[in-house]
CSV table of N, CA and C in Angstrom, one decimal:
chain,number,residue,atom,x,y,z
A,1,UNK,N,79.8,147.6,29.7
A,1,UNK,CA,79.1,147.8,31.3
A,1,UNK,C,80.3,147.2,32.0
A,2,UNK,N,80.8,146.3,32.1
A,2,UNK,CA,81.6,145.7,32.7
A,2,UNK,C,82.8,146.7,33.4
A,3,UNK,N,83.5,147.2,32.2
A,3,UNK,CA,84.3,148.5,32.2
A,3,UNK,C,83.6,149.5,33.5
A,4,UNK,N,82.5,150.0,32.8
A,4,UNK,CA,82.1,151.0,33.7
A,4,UNK,C,82.3,150.5,35.2
A,5,UNK,N,81.4,149.2,35.4
A,5,UNK,CA,81.4,148.5,36.8
A,5,UNK,C,82.5,148.6,38.0
A,6,UNK,N,83.6,147.8,36.7
A,6,UNK,CA,85.2,148.1,37.4
A,6,UNK,C,85.4,149.5,37.6
A,7,UNK,N,85.6,150.5,37.1
A,7,UNK,CA,85.8,151.7,37.0
A,7,UNK,C,85.3,152.6,38.5
A,8,UNK,N,83.9,151.7,38.7
A,8,UNK,CA,83.5,152.6,40.0
A,8,UNK,C,81.8,153.7,39.0
A,9,UNK,N,82.0,153.6,38.0
A,9,UNK,CA,81.1,154.3,37.3
A,9,UNK,C,79.8,153.1,37.3
A,10,UNK,N,78.8,153.4,38.7
A,10,UNK,CA,77.6,152.3,38.8
A,10,UNK,C,76.4,152.7,38.1
A,11,UNK,N,76.5,153.8,37.8
A,11,UNK,CA,75.3,154.6,37.2
A,11,UNK,C,75.4,154.4,35.5
A,12,UNK,N,76.4,154.4,35.2
A,12,UNK,CA,76.5,153.9,33.7
A,12,UNK,C,76.1,152.5,33.4
A,13,UNK,N,77.0,151.9,34.3
A,13,UNK,CA,76.6,150.2,34.1
A,13,UNK,C,75.6,150.0,34.2
A,14,UNK,N,74.8,150.3,35.0
A,14,UNK,CA,73.2,149.6,35.2
A,14,UNK,C,72.5,150.3,33.9
A,15,UNK,N,72.6,151.5,33.4
A,15,UNK,CA,72.0,151.8,32.5
A,15,UNK,C,72.3,150.6,31.3
A,16,UNK,N,73.7,150.6,31.1
A,16,UNK,CA,74.5,149.5,30.0
A,16,UNK,C,73.8,148.2,30.2
A,17,UNK,N,74.0,147.8,31.3
A,17,UNK,CA,73.1,146.5,31.5
A,17,UNK,C,71.7,146.1,31.6
A,18,UNK,N,70.8,147.4,31.4
A,18,UNK,CA,69.4,147.4,31.2
A,18,UNK,C,69.2,147.4,30.1
A,19,UNK,N,69.8,148.1,29.3
A,19,UNK,CA,69.8,147.9,28.0
A,19,UNK,C,70.2,146.5,27.6
A,20,UNK,N,71.4,145.6,27.7
A,20,UNK,CA,71.9,144.4,27.5
A,20,UNK,C,70.5,143.4,27.8
A,21,UNK,N,70.1,143.5,29.3
A,21,UNK,CA,68.7,143.0,29.6
A,21,UNK,C,67.6,142.6,28.6
A,22,UNK,N,67.3,143.9,27.7
A,22,UNK,CA,66.4,144.1,26.8
A,22,UNK,C,66.9,143.6,25.4
A,23,UNK,N,68.0,143.3,25.3
A,23,UNK,CA,68.2,142.5,24.0
A,23,UNK,C,68.4,141.2,24.3
A,24,UNK,N,68.9,140.8,25.3
A,24,UNK,CA,69.0,139.1,25.8
A,24,UNK,C,68.9,139.0,27.4
A,25,UNK,N,67.4,139.0,27.4
A,25,UNK,CA,66.6,138.8,28.9
A,25,UNK,C,67.0,137.3,29.4
A,26,UNK,N,67.3,136.4,29.1
A,26,UNK,CA,67.7,135.1,29.9
A,26,UNK,C,69.0,135.2,30.2
A,27,UNK,N,70.2,136.2,29.6
A,27,UNK,CA,71.2,135.8,29.6
A,27,UNK,C,71.5,136.3,31.1
A,28,UNK,N,71.7,135.7,32.3
A,28,UNK,CA,71.9,135.5,33.6
A,28,UNK,C,72.7,136.4,34.3
A,29,UNK,N,74.1,136.4,33.2
A,29,UNK,CA,74.9,137.6,34.3
A,29,UNK,C,75.0,138.9,33.9
A,30,UNK,N,73.8,139.3,33.1
A,30,UNK,CA,73.1,140.4,32.9
A,30,UNK,C,72.6,141.2,34.8
A,31,UNK,N,72.2,140.0,35.0
A,31,UNK,CA,71.2,140.7,36.3
A,31,UNK,C,72.4,140.5,37.5
A,32,UNK,N,73.6,139.5,37.3
A,32,UNK,CA,74.4,139.5,38.4
A,32,UNK,C,75.0,140.8,38.2
A,33,UNK,N,75.7,141.5,37.5
A,33,UNK,CA,76.2,142.6,37.1
A,33,UNK,C,75.4,143.5,37.4
A,34,UNK,N,74.2,143.8,37.2
A,34,UNK,CA,73.6,145.0,37.4
A,34,UNK,C,73.5,144.7,38.9
A,35,UNK,N,73.1,143.8,39.6
A,35,UNK,CA,72.8,143.3,41.1
A,35,UNK,C,74.4,143.8,41.7
A,36,UNK,N,75.4,143.6,41.2
A,36,UNK,CA,76.3,144.2,41.7
A,36,UNK,C,76.8,145.7,41.6
A,37,UNK,N,76.0,146.3,40.8
A,37,UNK,CA,75.9,147.8,40.8
A,37,UNK,C,75.4,148.0,41.5
A,38,UNK,N,74.3,148.0,41.9
A,38,UNK,CA,73.1,147.9,42.9
A,38,UNK,C,73.6,147.7,43.9
A,39,UNK,N,74.6,146.7,44.4
A,39,UNK,CA,75.0,147.0,46.1
A,39,UNK,C,76.0,147.7,45.6
A,40,UNK,N,76.6,148.1,44.6
A,40,UNK,CA,78.2,149.4,45.2
A,40,UNK,C,77.5,150.6,45.3
A,41,UNK,N,76.1,150.5,45.0
A,41,UNK,CA,75.3,152.0,45.2
A,41,UNK,C,74.9,152.0,46.5
A,42,UNK,N,74.6,150.5,47.4
A,42,UNK,CA,73.9,150.6,48.4
A,42,UNK,C,72.4,150.4,48.4
A,43,UNK,N,72.2,150.0,47.1
A,43,UNK,CA,70.9,149.5,46.8
A,43,UNK,C,70.5,148.2,47.0
A,44,UNK,N,70.4,147.4,48.3
A,44,UNK,CA,70.6,146.0,48.1
A,44,UNK,C,69.2,145.3,48.1
A,45,UNK,N,68.2,146.3,48.6
A,45,UNK,CA,66.5,145.6,47.7
A,45,UNK,C,66.8,145.2,46.3
A,46,UNK,N,66.8,146.1,45.4
A,46,UNK,CA,67.4,145.5,44.2
A,46,UNK,C,68.4,144.6,43.7
A,47,UNK,N,69.6,144.8,44.6
A,47,UNK,CA,70.8,144.1,44.0
A,47,UNK,C,70.4,142.6,44.4
A,48,UNK,N,69.6,142.2,45.4
A,48,UNK,CA,68.9,141.1,46.2
A,48,UNK,C,67.7,140.7,44.8
A,49,UNK,N,67.0,141.5,44.5
A,49,UNK,CA,65.8,141.0,43.2
A,49,UNK,C,66.8,140.6,42.0
A,50,UNK,N,67.7,141.3,41.6
A,50,UNK,CA,68.4,140.9,40.7
A,50,UNK,C,69.4,139.7,40.8
A,51,UNK,N,70.1,139.2,42.3
A,51,UNK,CA,70.5,138.5,42.0
A,51,UNK,C,69.7,136.9,42.4
A,52,UNK,N,68.2,136.8,42.7
A,52,UNK,CA,67.7,136.2,42.4
A,52,UNK,C,66.6,135.6,41.3
A,53,UNK,N,66.6,137.3,40.3
A,53,UNK,CA,66.5,137.0,38.5
A,53,UNK,C,67.5,135.8,38.2
A,54,UNK,N,68.6,136.1,38.4
A,54,UNK,CA,69.8,135.2,37.8
A,54,UNK,C,69.7,134.2,38.2
A,55,UNK,N,68.8,133.8,39.4
A,55,UNK,CA,69.1,132.2,39.2
A,55,UNK,C,67.6,131.5,38.7
A,56,UNK,N,66.6,132.2,38.2
A,56,UNK,CA,65.7,132.1,37.1
A,56,UNK,C,66.5,131.1,36.1
A,57,UNK,N,65.2,130.1,36.0
A,57,UNK,CA,65.6,129.9,34.5
A,57,UNK,C,66.6,128.4,34.9
A,58,UNK,N,67.7,128.4,33.9
A,58,UNK,CA,68.5,127.1,34.2
A,58,UNK,C,69.8,127.6,33.7
A,59,UNK,N,70.1,128.6,34.5
A,59,UNK,CA,71.7,128.8,34.3
A,59,UNK,C,73.0,128.2,34.9
A,60,UNK,N,74.0,128.0,34.4
A,60,UNK,CA,75.1,127.4,34.5
A,60,UNK,C,75.5,127.0,35.9
A,61,UNK,N,76.0,126.0,36.3
A,61,UNK,CA,76.6,126.2,37.9
A,61,UNK,C,77.9,127.0,38.2
A,62,UNK,N,78.4,127.8,37.4
A,62,UNK,CA,79.0,128.6,37.6
A,62,UNK,C,78.3,129.7,37.8
A,63,UNK,N,77.0,130.2,37.1
A,63,UNK,CA,76.1,131.2,37.3
A,63,UNK,C,75.5,131.1,38.4
A,64,UNK,N,75.4,129.8,38.9
A,64,UNK,CA,74.4,129.8,40.0
A,64,UNK,C,75.3,129.9,41.0
A,65,UNK,N,76.8,129.3,40.8
A,65,UNK,CA,77.5,129.6,42.0
A,65,UNK,C,77.9,131.2,42.6
A,66,UNK,N,78.0,132.2,41.5
A,66,UNK,CA,78.2,133.5,41.8
A,66,UNK,C,76.7,134.1,42.4
A,67,UNK,N,75.8,133.9,41.5
A,67,UNK,CA,74.7,134.3,41.8
A,67,UNK,C,74.3,134.1,43.6
A,68,UNK,N,74.6,132.9,44.2
A,68,UNK,CA,74.0,132.7,45.3
A,68,UNK,C,75.2,133.1,46.2
A,69,UNK,N,76.3,133.1,45.9
A,69,UNK,CA,77.3,134.1,46.7
A,69,UNK,C,77.0,135.6,46.8
A,70,UNK,N,76.4,136.1,45.6
A,70,UNK,CA,76.2,137.7,45.7
A,70,UNK,C,74.9,137.7,46.5
A,71,UNK,N,73.9,137.0,46.5
A,71,UNK,CA,73.3,136.7,47.1
A,71,UNK,C,72.7,136.6,48.3
A,72,UNK,N,73.7,136.1,49.0
A,72,UNK,CA,74.1,135.8,50.3
A,72,UNK,C,74.5,137.1,51.1
A,73,UNK,N,75.4,137.4,50.4
A,73,UNK,CA,76.2,138.9,50.6
A,73,UNK,C,75.2,140.0,51.0
A,74,UNK,N,74.4,140.2,49.8
A,74,UNK,CA,73.4,141.1,49.8
A,74,UNK,C,72.6,141.0,51.2
A,75,UNK,N,72.2,139.8,51.3
A,75,UNK,CA,71.4,139.8,52.8
A,75,UNK,C,72.3,139.6,53.7
A,76,UNK,N,73.5,139.4,53.6
A,76,UNK,CA,74.5,139.9,54.7
A,76,UNK,C,75.0,141.3,55.3
A,77,UNK,N,74.8,142.3,53.9
A,77,UNK,CA,74.9,143.7,54.3
A,77,UNK,C,74.1,144.1,54.6
A,78,UNK,N,72.7,143.8,54.5
A,78,UNK,CA,71.2,144.2,54.9
A,78,UNK,C,71.2,143.8,56.4
A,79,UNK,N,72.5,143.1,56.9
A,79,UNK,CA,71.7,142.8,58.4
A,79,UNK,C,70.8,141.5,58.2
A,80,UNK,N,70.8,140.9,57.1
A,80,UNK,CA,69.7,139.8,57.4
A,80,UNK,C,70.7,138.7,57.5
A,81,UNK,N,71.3,138.0,58.8
A,81,UNK,CA,72.4,136.8,58.7
A,81,UNK,C,71.5,135.7,58.6
A,82,UNK,N,70.2,135.8,58.8
A,82,UNK,CA,69.9,134.0,58.8
A,82,UNK,C,69.3,134.0,57.2
A,83,UNK,N,68.7,135.2,56.5
A,83,UNK,CA,68.7,135.0,55.3
A,83,UNK,C,69.7,134.3,54.5
A,84,UNK,N,71.0,135.3,55.5
A,84,UNK,CA,72.3,134.9,54.4
A,84,UNK,C,72.5,133.9,54.5
A,85,UNK,N,72.2,133.1,55.8
A,85,UNK,CA,73.0,131.7,56.3
A,85,UNK,C,71.9,130.4,55.6
A,86,UNK,N,70.7,130.9,55.0
A,86,UNK,CA,69.8,129.9,53.8
A,86,UNK,C,70.2,129.8,52.8
A,87,UNK,N,70.6,131.0,52.5
A,87,UNK,CA,71.4,130.8,51.0
A,87,UNK,C,73.1,130.0,50.7
A,88,UNK,N,73.7,130.3,52.1
A,88,UNK,CA,74.8,130.0,51.7
A,88,UNK,C,74.4,128.4,52.4
A,89,UNK,N,73.3,127.9,52.8
A,89,UNK,CA,73.0,126.9,53.0
A,89,UNK,C,73.3,126.0,52.0
A,90,UNK,N,72.1,126.7,50.9
A,90,UNK,CA,71.6,126.2,49.5
A,90,UNK,C,73.0,126.1,48.6
A,91,UNK,N,73.8,127.2,49.1
A,91,UNK,CA,75.1,127.0,48.2
A,91,UNK,C,76.2,125.4,48.4
A,92,UNK,N,76.2,125.4,49.6
A,92,UNK,CA,76.5,124.0,50.0
A,92,UNK,C,76.1,122.7,49.8
A,93,UNK,N,74.8,122.7,49.8
A,93,UNK,CA,74.0,121.7,49.4
A,93,UNK,C,74.3,121.7,48.0
A,94,UNK,N,74.1,122.4,47.1
A,94,UNK,CA,74.0,122.5,45.5
A,94,UNK,C,75.5,122.3,44.8
A,95,UNK,N,76.7,122.7,45.8
A,95,UNK,CA,77.7,122.5,45.3
A,95,UNK,C,79.0,122.1,46.6
A,96,UNK,N,78.5,120.7,47.2
A,96,UNK,CA,79.5,120.8,48.0
A,96,UNK,C,81.2,120.5,47.9
A,97,UNK,N,81.3,120.6,46.9
A,97,UNK,CA,82.9,120.7,46.5
A,97,UNK,C,83.3,122.2,46.4
A,98,UNK,N,82.4,122.9,46.8
A,98,UNK,CA,82.8,124.7,46.6
A,98,UNK,C,83.3,124.9,48.1
A,99,UNK,N,84.6,125.3,48.1
A,99,UNK,CA,85.3,125.7,49.5
A,99,UNK,C,84.7,126.8,49.9
A,100,UNK,N,84.8,127.8,49.0
A,100,UNK,CA,84.5,129.3,49.4
A,100,UNK,C,82.8,129.0,50.2
A,101,UNK,N,81.9,128.1,49.6
A,101,UNK,CA,80.5,128.1,50.4
A,101,UNK,C,80.7,127.8,51.7
A,102,UNK,N,81.6,127.0,52.0
A,102,UNK,CA,81.4,126.5,53.2
A,102,UNK,C,82.3,127.2,53.9
A,103,UNK,N,83.3,128.4,53.6
A,103,UNK,CA,83.3,129.0,54.3
A,103,UNK,C,82.7,130.0,55.0
A,104,UNK,N,81.7,130.2,53.6
A,104,UNK,CA,80.7,131.1,53.9
A,104,UNK,C,79.5,130.9,54.7
A,105,UNK,N,79.3,130.0,54.6
A,105,UNK,CA,78.6,129.1,55.6
A,105,UNK,C,78.9,129.5,56.7
A,106,UNK,N,80.1,129.0,57.2
A,106,UNK,CA,80.8,128.8,58.6
A,106,UNK,C,80.6,130.4,59.1
A,107,UNK,N,81.2,131.2,58.6
A,107,UNK,CA,81.3,132.4,58.9
A,107,UNK,C,80.4,133.3,59.7
A,108,UNK,N,78.8,132.7,58.6
A,108,UNK,CA,77.4,133.2,59.0
A,108,UNK,C,77.1,132.3,60.2
A,109,UNK,N,77.0,131.0,60.1
A,109,UNK,CA,76.8,130.4,61.7
A,109,UNK,C,77.4,131.2,62.4
A,110,UNK,N,78.8,131.5,62.5
A,110,UNK,CA,79.6,132.1,63.7
A,110,UNK,C,78.4,133.5,64.3
A,111,UNK,N,78.0,134.3,63.4
A,111,UNK,CA,77.4,135.5,63.6
A,111,UNK,C,76.0,135.2,64.6
A,112,UNK,N,75.2,133.9,63.9
A,112,UNK,CA,74.3,133.9,64.3
A,112,UNK,C,74.1,132.4,65.9
A,113,UNK,N,75.7,132.2,65.9
A,113,UNK,CA,75.8,131.9,67.4
A,113,UNK,C,75.7,130.2,67.4
A,114,UNK,N,76.2,129.6,66.1
A,114,UNK,CA,76.0,128.2,66.0
A,114,UNK,C,77.3,128.0,65.9
A,115,UNK,N,78.3,127.9,66.8
A,115,UNK,CA,80.0,127.9,66.9
A,115,UNK,C,80.2,126.3,66.5
A,116,UNK,N,79.2,125.3,66.8
A,116,UNK,CA,79.4,124.0,66.7
A,116,UNK,C,79.4,123.8,65.2
A,117,UNK,N,78.4,124.1,64.6
A,117,UNK,CA,78.2,124.1,63.1
A,117,UNK,C,79.1,124.7,62.4
A,118,UNK,N,79.4,125.9,62.7
A,118,UNK,CA,80.6,126.5,62.3
A,118,UNK,C,81.6,125.8,62.1
A,119,UNK,N,82.1,125.4,63.4
A,119,UNK,CA,83.6,124.3,63.4
A,119,UNK,C,83.7,123.3,62.2
A,120,UNK,N,82.1,122.8,62.1
A,120,UNK,CA,82.1,121.3,60.9
A,120,UNK,C,82.5,121.9,59.7
A,121,UNK,N,81.2,123.2,59.6
A,121,UNK,CA,81.9,123.6,58.2
A,121,UNK,C,82.9,124.5,57.9
A,122,UNK,N,84.0,124.8,58.6
A,122,UNK,CA,85.3,125.2,58.6
A,122,UNK,C,86.0,124.1,58.4
A,123,UNK,N,86.0,122.8,59.3
A,123,UNK,CA,86.6,121.8,59.1
A,123,UNK,C,86.5,121.1,57.6
A,124,UNK,N,85.1,121.4,56.9
A,124,UNK,CA,84.7,120.9,55.7
A,124,UNK,C,85.9,121.4,54.4
A,125,UNK,N,85.6,123.1,55.1
A,125,UNK,CA,86.5,123.5,53.7
A,125,UNK,C,87.9,123.3,53.8
A,126,UNK,N,88.4,123.1,54.7
A,126,UNK,CA,89.8,122.2,55.2
A,126,UNK,C,90.2,121.4,54.5
A,127,UNK,N,89.2,120.2,54.8
A,127,UNK,CA,89.3,118.9,54.1
A,127,UNK,C,89.2,119.0,52.6
A,128,UNK,N,88.6,119.9,52.1
A,128,UNK,CA,88.4,120.2,50.4
A,128,UNK,C,90.0,121.1,50.1
A,129,UNK,N,90.1,122.0,50.8
A,129,UNK,CA,91.5,122.7,50.3
A,129,UNK,C,92.2,123.4,51.2
A,130,UNK,N,92.9,122.1,51.7
A,130,UNK,CA,93.9,122.7,52.9
A,130,UNK,C,95.5,123.5,52.8
A,131,UNK,N,95.2,123.6,51.5
A,131,UNK,CA,96.4,124.5,51.1
A,131,UNK,C,95.9,125.9,51.1
A,132,UNK,N,94.4,126.5,51.0
A,132,UNK,CA,93.8,127.5,51.3
A,132,UNK,C,93.8,128.4,52.3
A,133,UNK,N,94.7,129.6,52.2
A,133,UNK,CA,94.5,130.1,53.8
A,133,UNK,C,93.1,130.4,54.5
A,134,UNK,N,92.4,130.9,53.6
A,134,UNK,CA,90.8,131.0,54.3
A,134,UNK,C,90.2,129.8,54.9
A,135,UNK,N,90.7,128.4,54.6
A,135,UNK,CA,90.2,127.3,55.3
A,135,UNK,C,91.2,127.3,56.2
A,136,UNK,N,92.4,127.5,56.2
A,136,UNK,CA,92.7,127.3,57.8
A,136,UNK,C,92.6,128.3,58.7
A,137,UNK,N,91.9,129.7,58.3
A,137,UNK,CA,91.9,130.7,58.8
A,137,UNK,C,89.8,130.5,59.9
A,138,UNK,N,89.6,129.8,58.7
A,138,UNK,CA,88.2,129.3,59.3
A,138,UNK,C,88.6,128.2,60.7
A,139,UNK,N,89.1,127.2,60.0
A,139,UNK,CA,89.3,126.3,61.3
A,139,UNK,C,90.0,127.0,62.6
A,140,UNK,N,91.1,128.2,62.6
A,140,UNK,CA,91.1,128.7,63.5
A,140,UNK,C,90.3,129.3,64.1
A,141,UNK,N,89.1,130.1,63.4
A,141,UNK,CA,88.4,130.6,64.2
A,141,UNK,C,87.0,130.0,64.4
A,142,UNK,N,87.0,128.5,64.1
A,142,UNK,CA,86.1,127.6,64.9
A,142,UNK,C,86.4,127.1,65.8
A,143,UNK,N,88.1,126.8,66.1
A,143,UNK,CA,88.4,126.7,67.3
A,143,UNK,C,88.3,127.6,68.2
A,144,UNK,N,89.1,128.5,68.3
A,144,UNK,CA,88.7,129.9,69.0
A,144,UNK,C,87.3,129.8,69.4
A,145,UNK,N,86.5,130.3,68.7
A,145,UNK,CA,84.9,130.1,68.8
A,145,UNK,C,84.1,128.7,69.9
A,146,UNK,N,85.0,127.8,69.8
A,146,UNK,CA,84.4,126.8,70.8
A,146,UNK,C,85.2,126.9,71.9
A,147,UNK,N,86.4,127.3,71.9
A,147,UNK,CA,87.3,127.3,73.1
A,147,UNK,C,87.1,128.5,74.1
A,148,UNK,N,85.8,128.7,74.2
A,148,UNK,CA,85.3,129.8,75.1
A,148,UNK,C,86.1,131.3,75.0
A,149,UNK,N,86.6,131.5,74.0
A,149,UNK,CA,87.2,132.8,73.8
A,149,UNK,C,86.3,133.6,72.8
A,150,UNK,N,85.5,133.3,72.3
A,150,UNK,CA,84.1,133.8,71.5
A,150,UNK,C,84.2,135.1,72.3
A,151,UNK,N,84.3,135.4,73.7
A,151,UNK,CA,84.0,136.9,74.1
A,151,UNK,C,85.3,137.8,73.5
A,152,UNK,N,86.2,137.1,73.2
A,152,UNK,CA,87.2,138.3,72.5
A,152,UNK,C,86.7,138.9,71.1
A,153,UNK,N,85.7,137.9,70.4
A,153,UNK,CA,85.5,138.3,69.2
A,153,UNK,C,84.5,138.5,68.8
A,154,UNK,N,83.4,138.9,70.0
A,154,UNK,CA,82.1,139.5,70.2
A,154,UNK,C,81.6,138.4,69.5
A,155,UNK,N,81.8,137.0,69.5
A,155,UNK,CA,80.5,136.1,68.7
A,155,UNK,C,79.5,135.4,69.6
A,156,UNK,N,78.2,135.4,69.2
A,156,UNK,CA,77.3,135.4,70.6
A,156,UNK,C,77.4,133.8,70.9
A,157,UNK,N,77.5,133.8,72.1
A,157,UNK,CA,77.3,132.2,72.8
A,157,UNK,C,76.1,131.5,72.1
A,158,UNK,N,75.9,130.3,72.1
A,158,UNK,CA,75.1,129.5,71.6
A,158,UNK,C,74.6,129.3,73.0
A,159,UNK,N,72.8,128.9,73.1
A,159,UNK,CA,72.5,128.0,74.2
A,159,UNK,C,73.2,126.7,74.4
A,160,UNK,N,73.7,126.3,75.3
A,160,UNK,CA,73.9,125.0,76.0
A,160,UNK,C,73.1,124.0,75.7
């Protein structure tokens, strides 16, 4: 199933993963991988359902990080920016040491117009991983968004 997914054969991956789910219904990664197949096929509603199902029960921390990230991205790709922001906020609450969570949350905040909060999130990511290029980029975006250069990047301006 994983090979089919990586080869872009998403239909076969979904069939194989559905069979796996019948055998191991509590294995959270089946839901994550099938959700990824749905997302690749453009079926974000089914992807969202699978990512939410992956969070049911007691998944490991690694599973929660991946499922929350994928769920937030599925909302993001559907244009549901505030829903994505809520999921990324949950991700930073549960895993405050996860640099990528702060970058995702900061990016989502920029798109909904909360430049100050985005900057704080990018600074948190940079504090966690100063060597990470994404954290340095986030800090730069936060600086630019707050320097009234936001018009160049089409970031919405927040109410003062």
